[in-house]
Amino acid sequence: MKFIKNYLVLFVLSCALFIGCKPKDSDIKSQIEQALQANLETSGINVQVTDGVATLSGEVKDQQARDKAGTLAADAKGVKSVDNQVTVTPPVVEAPVQINPDEALVQGVKDATKDFPTVTANVNDGVITLTGDVKRSDLKNLMMSLNTLKPKKIDNQLTIK
């Protein structure tokens, strides 16, 4: 009987020690955060740990960084599973600047400058060069009209009266 009692006490102590040795969620979280911070591509990821399940969130630049974050989290001691909710930021694609060919630009410049007889405009390789005289009050309207034509550049050499 005493043997069974001793065995039972030993069993309870073993269970308590085993349960006490299990990593805490906060320790697992810290371990994962340190691993993620050590890598530039995964440094901005958020970590939550509940009952050994690590949930990752945030944004990274590519799929490789997302996968790396999942691997780093899974390698942490005490992690049962990883819920990788990290998203990949789509690349920014800038729309190409449309520049009118000179022929179309020449016609547009003629139309835009027809009300300004003292202004001369030349077009070369997408660049409009303005010379002559213009009233200060007319300059804004002229420049707005020319900018809608989408030239490479407007070289304003006008004399403002």
PDB file of C-alpha atoms in Angstrom:
ATOM      1  CA  MET A   1       0.000   0.000   0.000  1.00  0.00           C
ATOM      2  CA  LYS A   2       2.823   2.339   0.894  1.00  0.00           C
ATOM      3  CA  PHE A   3       4.387   1.486  -2.458  1.00  0.00           C
ATOM      4  CA  ILE A   4       1.222   2.563  -4.294  1.00  0.00           C
ATOM      5  CA  LYS A   5       1.063   5.754  -2.255  1.00  0.00           C
ATOM      6  CA  ASN A   6       4.705   6.578  -3.050  1.00  0.00           C
ATOM      7  CA  TYR A   7       4.111   5.723  -6.684  1.00  0.00           C
ATOM      8  CA  LEU A   8       1.075   8.012  -6.798  1.00  0.00           C
ATOM      9  CA  VAL A   9       3.042  10.908  -5.244  1.00  0.00           C
ATOM     10  CA  LEU A  10       5.864  10.340  -7.714  1.00  0.00           C
ATOM     11  CA  PHE A  11       3.367  10.275 -10.585  1.00  0.00           C
ATOM     12  CA  VAL A  12       1.740  13.545  -9.491  1.00  0.00           C
ATOM     13  CA  LEU A  13       5.131  15.236  -9.110  1.00  0.00           C
ATOM     14  CA  SER A  14       6.232  13.979 -12.525  1.00  0.00           C
ATOM     15  CA  CYS A  15       3.067  15.334 -14.124  1.00  0.00           C
ATOM     16  CA  ALA A  16       3.526  18.681 -12.392  1.00  0.00           C
ATOM     17  CA  LEU A  17       7.122  18.891 -13.541  1.00  0.00           C
ATOM     18  CA  PHE A  18       6.191  17.879 -17.074  1.00  0.00           C
ATOM     19  CA  ILE A  19       3.424  20.457 -17.267  1.00  0.00           C
ATOM     20  CA  GLY A  20       5.656  23.077 -15.654  1.00  0.00           C
ATOM     21  CA  CYS A  21       8.376  22.471 -18.271  1.00  0.00           C
ATOM     22  CA  LYS A  22       6.027  23.149 -21.158  1.00  0.00           C
ATOM     23  CA  PRO A  23       6.966  26.510 -22.721  1.00  0.00           C
ATOM     24  CA  LYS A  24       4.624  29.375 -21.951  1.00  0.00           C
ATOM     25  CA  ASP A  25       2.896  31.125 -24.838  1.00  0.00           C
ATOM     26  CA  SER A  26       4.649  34.367 -23.925  1.00  0.00           C
ATOM     27  CA  ASP A  27       8.044  32.635 -24.119  1.00  0.00           C
ATOM     28  CA  ILE A  28       7.178  31.102 -27.484  1.00  0.00           C
ATOM     29  CA  LYS A  29       6.032  34.509 -28.752  1.00  0.00           C
ATOM     30  CA  SER A  30       9.293  36.144 -27.639  1.00  0.00           C
ATOM     31  CA  GLN A  31      11.332  33.414 -29.300  1.00  0.00           C
ATOM     32  CA  ILE A  32       9.461  33.820 -32.599  1.00  0.00           C
ATOM     33  CA  GLU A  33       9.676  37.619 -32.483  1.00  0.00           C
ATOM     34  CA  GLN A  34      13.437  37.454 -31.965  1.00  0.00           C
ATOM     35  CA  ALA A  35      13.842  35.098 -34.917  1.00  0.00           C
ATOM     36  CA  LEU A  36      11.691  37.318 -37.152  1.00  0.00           C
ATOM     37  CA  GLN A  37      13.473  40.518 -36.078  1.00  0.00           C
ATOM     38  CA  ALA A  38      16.837  38.944 -36.925  1.00  0.00           C
ATOM     39  CA  ASN A  39      15.798  38.801 -40.603  1.00  0.00           C
ATOM     40  CA  LEU A  40      15.320  42.085 -42.451  1.00  0.00           C
ATOM     41  CA  GLU A  41      12.620  40.676 -44.722  1.00  0.00           C
ATOM     42  CA  THR A  42      10.489  39.377 -41.822  1.00  0.00           C
ATOM     43  CA  SER A  43      11.122  42.062 -39.210  1.00  0.00           C
ATOM     44  CA  GLY A  44       7.704  43.772 -39.353  1.00  0.00           C
ATOM     45  CA  ILE A  45       5.545  40.710 -38.739  1.00  0.00           C
ATOM     46  CA  ASN A  46       3.153  40.538 -35.770  1.00  0.00           C
ATOM     47  CA  VAL A  47       3.010  37.399 -33.605  1.00  0.00           C
ATOM     48  CA  GLN A  48       0.288  36.009 -31.342  1.00  0.00           C
ATOM     49  CA  VAL A  49       0.545  32.665 -29.545  1.00  0.00           C
ATOM     50  CA  THR A  50      -2.370  30.845 -27.940  1.00  0.00           C
ATOM     51  CA  ASP A  51      -1.978  27.308 -26.569  1.00  0.00           C
ATOM     52  CA  GLY A  52       1.145  26.806 -28.672  1.00  0.00           C
ATOM     53  CA  VAL A  53      -0.492  27.924 -31.929  1.00  0.00           C
ATOM     54  CA  ALA A  54       1.430  30.821 -33.471  1.00  0.00           C
ATOM     55  CA  THR A  55      -0.545  33.264 -35.602  1.00  0.00           C
ATOM     56  CA  LEU A  56       1.484  35.519 -37.872  1.00  0.00           C
ATOM     57  CA  SER A  57       0.121  38.682 -39.491  1.00  0.00           C
ATOM     58  CA  GLY A  58       1.435  41.671 -41.374  1.00  0.00           C
ATOM     59  CA  GLU A  59       2.864  42.323 -44.825  1.00  0.00           C
ATOM     60  CA  VAL A  60       6.069  41.308 -46.565  1.00  0.00           C
ATOM     61  CA  LYS A  61       7.461  42.099 -50.007  1.00  0.00           C
ATOM     62  CA  ASP A  62       7.360  38.613 -51.517  1.00  0.00           C
ATOM     63  CA  GLN A  63       6.260  34.987 -51.103  1.00  0.00           C
ATOM     64  CA  GLN A  64       9.759  33.908 -50.099  1.00  0.00           C
ATOM     65  CA  ALA A  65       9.678  36.235 -47.061  1.00  0.00           C
ATOM     66  CA  ARG A  66       6.195  34.931 -46.128  1.00  0.00           C
ATOM     67  CA  ASP A  67       7.409  31.331 -46.286  1.00  0.00           C
ATOM     68  CA  LYS A  68      10.530  32.202 -44.275  1.00  0.00           C
ATOM     69  CA  ALA A  69       8.367  33.727 -41.525  1.00  0.00           C
ATOM     70  CA  GLY A  70       6.297  30.530 -41.318  1.00  0.00           C
ATOM     71  CA  THR A  71       9.424  28.384 -41.117  1.00  0.00           C
ATOM     72  CA  LEU A  72      11.002  30.545 -38.406  1.00  0.00           C
ATOM     73  CA  ALA A  73       7.825  30.386 -36.333  1.00  0.00           C
ATOM     74  CA  ALA A  74       7.473  26.619 -36.767  1.00  0.00           C
ATOM     75  CA  ASP A  75      11.074  26.107 -35.616  1.00  0.00           C
ATOM     76  CA  ALA A  76      10.446  27.789 -32.258  1.00  0.00           C
ATOM     77  CA  LYS A  77      10.396  25.437 -29.272  1.00  0.00           C
ATOM     78  CA  GLY A  78       6.862  24.672 -28.113  1.00  0.00           C
ATOM     79  CA  VAL A  79       5.032  25.659 -31.307  1.00  0.00           C
ATOM     80  CA  LYS A  80       2.294  23.155 -32.128  1.00  0.00           C
ATOM     81  CA  SER A  81       1.261  24.787 -35.400  1.00  0.00           C
ATOM     82  CA  VAL A  82       1.527  28.042 -37.355  1.00  0.00           C
ATOM     83  CA  ASP A  83      -1.372  30.036 -38.809  1.00  0.00           C
ATOM     84  CA  ASN A  84       0.459  32.159 -41.368  1.00  0.00           C
ATOM     85  CA  GLN A  85      -1.832  35.090 -42.222  1.00  0.00           C
ATOM     86  CA  VAL A  86       1.020  37.232 -43.568  1.00  0.00           C
ATOM     87  CA  THR A  87       0.146  38.873 -46.880  1.00  0.00           C
ATOM     88  CA  VAL A  88       2.433  39.682 -49.768  1.00  0.00           C
ATOM     89  CA  THR A  89       2.340  43.347 -50.749  1.00  0.00           C
ATOM     90  CA  PRO A  90       1.658  43.595 -54.473  1.00  0.00           C
ATOM     91  CA  PRO A  91       4.394  45.440 -56.339  1.00  0.00           C
ATOM     92  CA  VAL A  92       3.663  49.030 -57.267  1.00  0.00           C
ATOM     93  CA  VAL A  93       3.376  49.296 -61.005  1.00  0.00           C
ATOM     94  CA  GLU A  94       3.652  52.824 -62.251  1.00  0.00           C
ATOM     95  CA  ALA A  95       1.682  53.667 -65.343  1.00  0.00           C
ATOM     96  CA  PRO A  96       3.970  54.637 -68.173  1.00  0.00           C
ATOM     97  CA  VAL A  97       3.997  58.318 -68.990  1.00  0.00           C
ATOM     98  CA  GLN A  98       2.334  58.852 -72.301  1.00  0.00           C
ATOM     99  CA  ILE A  99       4.137  61.302 -74.524  1.00  0.00           C
ATOM    100  CA  ASN A 100       2.423  62.386 -77.705  1.00  0.00           C
ATOM    101  CA  PRO A 101       4.376  61.952 -80.903  1.00  0.00           C
ATOM    102  CA  ASP A 102       5.554  65.221 -82.398  1.00  0.00           C
ATOM    103  CA  GLU A 103       2.944  65.243 -85.213  1.00  0.00           C
ATOM    104  CA  ALA A 104       0.005  65.113 -82.812  1.00  0.00           C
ATOM    105  CA  LEU A 105       1.769  67.485 -80.453  1.00  0.00           C
ATOM    106  CA  VAL A 106       2.381  70.069 -83.203  1.00  0.00           C
ATOM    107  CA  GLN A 107      -1.340  70.165 -84.041  1.00  0.00           C
ATOM    108  CA  GLY A 108      -2.299  70.428 -80.361  1.00  0.00           C
ATOM    109  CA  VAL A 109       0.199  73.252 -79.814  1.00  0.00           C
ATOM    110  CA  LYS A 110      -1.205  75.147 -82.826  1.00  0.00           C
ATOM    111  CA  ASP A 111      -4.702  74.889 -81.355  1.00  0.00           C
ATOM    112  CA  ALA A 112      -3.532  75.891 -77.863  1.00  0.00           C
ATOM    113  CA  THR A 113      -1.563  78.941 -79.050  1.00  0.00           C
ATOM    114  CA  LYS A 114      -3.983  80.263 -81.695  1.00  0.00           C
ATOM    115  CA  ASP A 115      -5.426  82.807 -79.223  1.00  0.00           C
ATOM    116  CA  PHE A 116      -1.923  84.073 -78.344  1.00  0.00           C
ATOM    117  CA  PRO A 117      -0.541  85.750 -81.495  1.00  0.00           C
ATOM    118  CA  THR A 118       2.629  86.985 -79.748  1.00  0.00           C
ATOM    119  CA  VAL A 119       3.626  83.457 -78.691  1.00  0.00           C
ATOM    120  CA  THR A 120       5.689  81.174 -80.921  1.00  0.00           C
ATOM    121  CA  ALA A 121       5.861  77.458 -80.137  1.00  0.00           C
ATOM    122  CA  ASN A 122       8.209  74.847 -81.583  1.00  0.00           C
ATOM    123  CA  VAL A 123       8.001  71.097 -80.994  1.00  0.00           C
ATOM    124  CA  ASN A 124      11.040  68.829 -81.101  1.00  0.00           C
ATOM    125  CA  ASP A 125      11.238  65.298 -79.673  1.00  0.00           C
ATOM    126  CA  GLY A 126       8.254  65.867 -77.397  1.00  0.00           C
ATOM    127  CA  VAL A 127       9.553  69.169 -76.002  1.00  0.00           C
ATOM    128  CA  ILE A 128       7.543  72.351 -76.543  1.00  0.00           C
ATOM    129  CA  THR A 129       9.686  75.500 -76.630  1.00  0.00           C
ATOM    130  CA  LEU A 130       7.794  78.749 -76.103  1.00  0.00           C
ATOM    131  CA  THR A 131       9.173  82.148 -77.147  1.00  0.00           C
ATOM    132  CA  GLY A 132       7.630  85.579 -77.528  1.00  0.00           C
ATOM    133  CA  ASP A 133       5.535  87.722 -75.201  1.00  0.00           C
ATOM    134  CA  VAL A 134       2.525  86.881 -73.056  1.00  0.00           C
ATOM    135  CA  LYS A 135       0.403  88.751 -70.541  1.00  0.00           C
ATOM    136  CA  ARG A 136       0.761  87.476 -66.973  1.00  0.00           C
ATOM    137  CA  SER A 137      -3.024  86.938 -66.835  1.00  0.00           C
ATOM    138  CA  ASP A 138      -2.876  84.708 -69.959  1.00  0.00           C
ATOM    139  CA  LEU A 139       0.124  82.588 -68.934  1.00  0.00           C
ATOM    140  CA  LYS A 140      -1.784  80.226 -66.633  1.00  0.00           C
ATOM    141  CA  ASN A 141      -4.392  79.353 -69.292  1.00  0.00           C
ATOM    142  CA  LEU A 142      -1.725  78.833 -71.948  1.00  0.00           C
ATOM    143  CA  MET A 143       0.339  76.519 -69.722  1.00  0.00           C
ATOM    144  CA  MET A 144      -2.712  74.505 -68.665  1.00  0.00           C
ATOM    145  CA  SER A 145      -3.690  73.999 -72.319  1.00  0.00           C
ATOM    146  CA  LEU A 146      -0.184  72.873 -73.251  1.00  0.00           C
ATOM    147  CA  ASN A 147       0.157  70.524 -70.254  1.00  0.00           C
ATOM    148  CA  THR A 148      -3.010  68.638 -71.279  1.00  0.00           C
ATOM    149  CA  LEU A 149      -1.122  67.644 -74.447  1.00  0.00           C
ATOM    150  CA  LYS A 150       1.320  65.620 -72.269  1.00  0.00           C
ATOM    151  CA  PRO A 151       4.628  66.723 -73.735  1.00  0.00           C
ATOM    152  CA  LYS A 152       7.952  65.521 -72.286  1.00  0.00           C
ATOM    153  CA  LYS A 153       8.667  69.068 -71.210  1.00  0.00           C
ATOM    154  CA  ILE A 154       7.634  72.656 -71.767  1.00  0.00           C
ATOM    155  CA  ASP A 155      10.615  74.974 -72.140  1.00  0.00           C
ATOM    156  CA  ASN A 156       9.115  78.347 -71.214  1.00  0.00           C
ATOM    157  CA  GLN A 157      11.245  81.169 -72.626  1.00  0.00           C
ATOM    158  CA  LEU A 158       8.380  83.651 -72.745  1.00  0.00           C
ATOM    159  CA  THR A 159       8.672  87.274 -71.724  1.00  0.00           C
ATOM    160  CA  ILE A 160       5.878  88.098 -69.313  1.00  0.00           C
ATOM    161  CA  LYS A 161       4.255  91.517 -69.696  1.00  0.00           C
TER     162      LYS A 161
END
